[in-house]
Amino acid sequence: KRALKLYRGPLLAAEEEAHWAIAPRARLQKAAHKIVMEVGMWYESSGKWNKAIRVYRSGLNKNAVDEQVWRHLMLCYQRSGRDEDALASYQQCCRELKEKLARNPSAKTKILAESIVQH
């Protein structure tokens, strides 16, 4: 959890033109993703949905286009009986992906959203 607090987002984000920063930025972002997933899934395995939700939300605050984190957030909301929040998260995921990457969610994410609607 301390490592998550230390990560403040992409390395030198304001320096988008700095080609030398691309590889270190990617490594740091990958490490942050791994930590978010490990901590979040640990809480999930313990049934601590609200704590997992907080971890996933904090990860998305730093990388709003991480679909795997969005899916786990949606699952935690669903498992805690908050289907409306799960679907709102799906909609937010769609907006972030469209705005920042000009793409739609993956089939995996769409299928999860459909299963929540049918739940």
PDB file of C-alpha atoms in Angstrom:
ATOM      1  CA  LYS A   1       0.000   0.000   0.000  1.00  0.00           C
ATOM      2  CA  ARG A   2       2.899   2.350   0.674  1.00  0.00           C
ATOM      3  CA  ALA A   3       4.198   1.819  -2.846  1.00  0.00           C
ATOM      4  CA  LEU A   4       0.798   2.791  -4.236  1.00  0.00           C
ATOM      5  CA  LYS A   5       0.872   6.020  -2.267  1.00  0.00           C
ATOM      6  CA  LEU A   6       4.298   6.859  -3.655  1.00  0.00           C
ATOM      7  CA  TYR A   7       3.286   6.417  -7.296  1.00  0.00           C
ATOM      8  CA  ARG A   8       1.802   9.691  -8.488  1.00  0.00           C
ATOM      9  CA  GLY A   9       1.215   8.817 -12.121  1.00  0.00           C
ATOM     10  CA  PRO A  10       3.241   8.607 -15.320  1.00  0.00           C
ATOM     11  CA  LEU A  11       6.885   9.601 -14.999  1.00  0.00           C
ATOM     12  CA  LEU A  12       7.483  13.095 -16.405  1.00  0.00           C
ATOM     13  CA  ALA A  13       3.967  13.179 -17.841  1.00  0.00           C
ATOM     14  CA  ALA A  14       4.338  16.837 -18.812  1.00  0.00           C
ATOM     15  CA  GLU A  15       7.354  15.905 -20.926  1.00  0.00           C
ATOM     16  CA  GLU A  16       5.444  13.919 -23.569  1.00  0.00           C
ATOM     17  CA  GLU A  17       8.055  14.805 -26.186  1.00  0.00           C
ATOM     18  CA  ALA A  18      10.940  13.400 -24.125  1.00  0.00           C
ATOM     19  CA  HIS A  19      11.591  10.154 -26.002  1.00  0.00           C
ATOM     20  CA  TRP A  20      14.219   9.098 -23.481  1.00  0.00           C
ATOM     21  CA  ALA A  21      11.493   8.950 -20.792  1.00  0.00           C
ATOM     22  CA  ILE A  22       9.211   6.520 -22.660  1.00  0.00           C
ATOM     23  CA  ALA A  23      10.823   3.252 -21.506  1.00  0.00           C
ATOM     24  CA  PRO A  24      11.278   4.268 -17.831  1.00  0.00           C
ATOM     25  CA  ARG A  25       7.716   5.640 -17.795  1.00  0.00           C
ATOM     26  CA  ALA A  26       6.367   2.339 -19.151  1.00  0.00           C
ATOM     27  CA  ARG A  27       8.344   0.279 -16.611  1.00  0.00           C
ATOM     28  CA  LEU A  28       7.098   2.381 -13.722  1.00  0.00           C
ATOM     29  CA  GLN A  29       3.509   2.227 -14.962  1.00  0.00           C
ATOM     30  CA  LYS A  30       3.754  -1.560 -15.350  1.00  0.00           C
ATOM     31  CA  ALA A  31       5.095  -1.892 -11.797  1.00  0.00           C
ATOM     32  CA  ALA A  32       2.274   0.300 -10.453  1.00  0.00           C
ATOM     33  CA  HIS A  33      -0.306  -1.813 -12.322  1.00  0.00           C
ATOM     34  CA  LYS A  34       1.157  -4.991 -10.849  1.00  0.00           C
ATOM     35  CA  ILE A  35       0.989  -3.593  -7.313  1.00  0.00           C
ATOM     36  CA  VAL A  36      -2.603  -2.372  -7.775  1.00  0.00           C
ATOM     37  CA  MET A  37      -3.637  -5.789  -9.026  1.00  0.00           C
ATOM     38  CA  GLU A  38      -1.817  -7.726  -6.289  1.00  0.00           C
ATOM     39  CA  VAL A  39      -3.198  -5.612  -3.453  1.00  0.00           C
ATOM     40  CA  GLY A  40      -6.684  -5.417  -4.970  1.00  0.00           C
ATOM     41  CA  MET A  41      -6.868  -9.144  -5.605  1.00  0.00           C
ATOM     42  CA  TRP A  42      -5.626  -9.867  -2.089  1.00  0.00           C
ATOM     43  CA  TYR A  43      -8.555  -7.867  -0.715  1.00  0.00           C
ATOM     44  CA  GLU A  44     -10.891  -9.590  -3.179  1.00  0.00           C
ATOM     45  CA  SER A  45      -9.742 -13.030  -2.018  1.00  0.00           C
ATOM     46  CA  SER A  46     -10.569 -11.959   1.540  1.00  0.00           C
ATOM     47  CA  GLY A  47     -14.005 -10.683   0.535  1.00  0.00           C
ATOM     48  CA  LYS A  48     -13.020  -7.134   1.481  1.00  0.00           C
ATOM     49  CA  TRP A  49     -14.827  -5.552  -1.453  1.00  0.00           C
ATOM     50  CA  ASN A  50     -14.745  -1.937  -0.255  1.00  0.00           C
ATOM     51  CA  LYS A  51     -11.004  -2.048   0.351  1.00  0.00           C
ATOM     52  CA  ALA A  52     -10.437  -3.612  -3.067  1.00  0.00           C
ATOM     53  CA  ILE A  53     -12.641  -0.918  -4.612  1.00  0.00           C
ATOM     54  CA  ARG A  54     -10.524   1.795  -2.998  1.00  0.00           C
ATOM     55  CA  VAL A  55      -7.322   0.213  -4.317  1.00  0.00           C
ATOM     56  CA  TYR A  56      -8.687  -0.114  -7.843  1.00  0.00           C
ATOM     57  CA  ARG A  57     -10.041   3.441  -7.777  1.00  0.00           C
ATOM     58  CA  SER A  58      -6.648   4.767  -6.676  1.00  0.00           C
ATOM     59  CA  GLY A  59      -5.016   2.854  -9.534  1.00  0.00           C
ATOM     60  CA  LEU A  60      -7.469   4.319 -12.021  1.00  0.00           C
ATOM     61  CA  ASN A  61      -6.790   7.816 -10.713  1.00  0.00           C
ATOM     62  CA  LYS A  62      -3.259   7.346 -11.999  1.00  0.00           C
ATOM     63  CA  ASN A  63      -4.045   5.343 -15.142  1.00  0.00           C
ATOM     64  CA  ALA A  64      -7.634   5.802 -16.253  1.00  0.00           C
ATOM     65  CA  VAL A  65      -7.307   3.493 -19.272  1.00  0.00           C
ATOM     66  CA  ASP A  66      -6.271   0.289 -17.479  1.00  0.00           C
ATOM     67  CA  GLU A  67      -9.078  -2.029 -18.547  1.00  0.00           C
ATOM     68  CA  GLN A  68      -8.042  -4.887 -16.294  1.00  0.00           C
ATOM     69  CA  VAL A  69      -8.400  -2.624 -13.272  1.00  0.00           C
ATOM     70  CA  TRP A  70     -11.773  -1.393 -14.552  1.00  0.00           C
ATOM     71  CA  ARG A  71     -12.988  -4.999 -14.827  1.00  0.00           C
ATOM     72  CA  HIS A  72     -11.906  -5.840 -11.290  1.00  0.00           C
ATOM     73  CA  LEU A  73     -13.552  -2.674 -10.007  1.00  0.00           C
ATOM     74  CA  MET A  74     -16.780  -3.646 -11.763  1.00  0.00           C
ATOM     75  CA  LEU A  75     -16.612  -7.163 -10.286  1.00  0.00           C
ATOM     76  CA  CYS A  76     -16.062  -5.835  -6.773  1.00  0.00           C
ATOM     77  CA  TYR A  77     -19.039  -3.525  -7.085  1.00  0.00           C
ATOM     78  CA  GLN A  78     -21.160  -6.399  -8.369  1.00  0.00           C
ATOM     79  CA  ARG A  79     -20.027  -8.794  -5.640  1.00  0.00           C
ATOM     80  CA  SER A  80     -20.805  -6.203  -2.995  1.00  0.00           C
ATOM     81  CA  GLY A  81     -24.355  -5.842  -4.347  1.00  0.00           C
ATOM     82  CA  ARG A  82     -23.735  -2.515  -6.076  1.00  0.00           C
ATOM     83  CA  ASP A  83     -24.714  -3.322  -9.660  1.00  0.00           C
ATOM     84  CA  GLU A  84     -25.516   0.316 -10.458  1.00  0.00           C
ATOM     85  CA  ASP A  85     -22.001   1.358  -9.451  1.00  0.00           C
ATOM     86  CA  ALA A  86     -20.581  -1.501 -11.529  1.00  0.00           C
ATOM     87  CA  LEU A  87     -22.460  -0.292 -14.606  1.00  0.00           C
ATOM     88  CA  ALA A  88     -21.534   3.336 -13.934  1.00  0.00           C
ATOM     89  CA  SER A  89     -17.901   2.206 -13.807  1.00  0.00           C
ATOM     90  CA  TYR A  90     -18.331   0.510 -17.167  1.00  0.00           C
ATOM     91  CA  GLN A  91     -19.706   3.728 -18.643  1.00  0.00           C
ATOM     92  CA  GLN A  92     -16.813   5.710 -17.184  1.00  0.00           C
ATOM     93  CA  CYS A  93     -14.364   3.154 -18.585  1.00  0.00           C
ATOM     94  CA  CYS A  94     -15.941   3.581 -22.032  1.00  0.00           C
ATOM     95  CA  ARG A  95     -15.601   7.366 -21.816  1.00  0.00           C
ATOM     96  CA  GLU A  96     -11.956   7.220 -20.697  1.00  0.00           C
ATOM     97  CA  LEU A  97     -10.965   4.781 -23.438  1.00  0.00           C
ATOM     98  CA  LYS A  98     -12.775   6.796 -26.103  1.00  0.00           C
ATOM     99  CA  GLU A  99     -11.357  10.132 -24.930  1.00  0.00           C
ATOM    100  CA  LYS A 100      -7.773   9.068 -24.269  1.00  0.00           C
ATOM    101  CA  LEU A 101      -7.205   6.198 -26.712  1.00  0.00           C
ATOM    102  CA  ALA A 102      -9.971   6.676 -29.296  1.00  0.00           C
ATOM    103  CA  ARG A 103     -11.145   3.086 -28.865  1.00  0.00           C
ATOM    104  CA  ASN A 104     -13.930   1.047 -27.348  1.00  0.00           C
ATOM    105  CA  PRO A 105     -13.607  -1.428 -24.479  1.00  0.00           C
ATOM    106  CA  SER A 106     -12.414  -4.952 -25.239  1.00  0.00           C
ATOM    107  CA  ALA A 107     -14.840  -7.815 -25.737  1.00  0.00           C
ATOM    108  CA  LYS A 108     -13.911  -9.082 -22.255  1.00  0.00           C
ATOM    109  CA  THR A 109     -15.039  -5.827 -20.659  1.00  0.00           C
ATOM    110  CA  LYS A 110     -18.263  -5.685 -22.712  1.00  0.00           C
ATOM    111  CA  ILE A 111     -19.135  -9.277 -21.788  1.00  0.00           C
ATOM    112  CA  LEU A 112     -18.627  -8.485 -18.098  1.00  0.00           C
ATOM    113  CA  ALA A 113     -20.909  -5.441 -18.363  1.00  0.00           C
ATOM    114  CA  GLU A 114     -23.577  -7.553 -20.107  1.00  0.00           C
ATOM    115  CA  SER A 115     -23.373 -10.193 -17.376  1.00  0.00           C
ATOM    116  CA  ILE A 116     -23.910  -7.502 -14.742  1.00  0.00           C
ATOM    117  CA  VAL A 117     -26.979  -6.206 -16.588  1.00  0.00           C
ATOM    118  CA  GLN A 118     -28.404  -9.751 -16.751  1.00  0.00           C
ATOM    119  CA  HIS A 119     -27.627 -10.387 -13.075  1.00  0.00           C
TER     120      HIS A 119
END
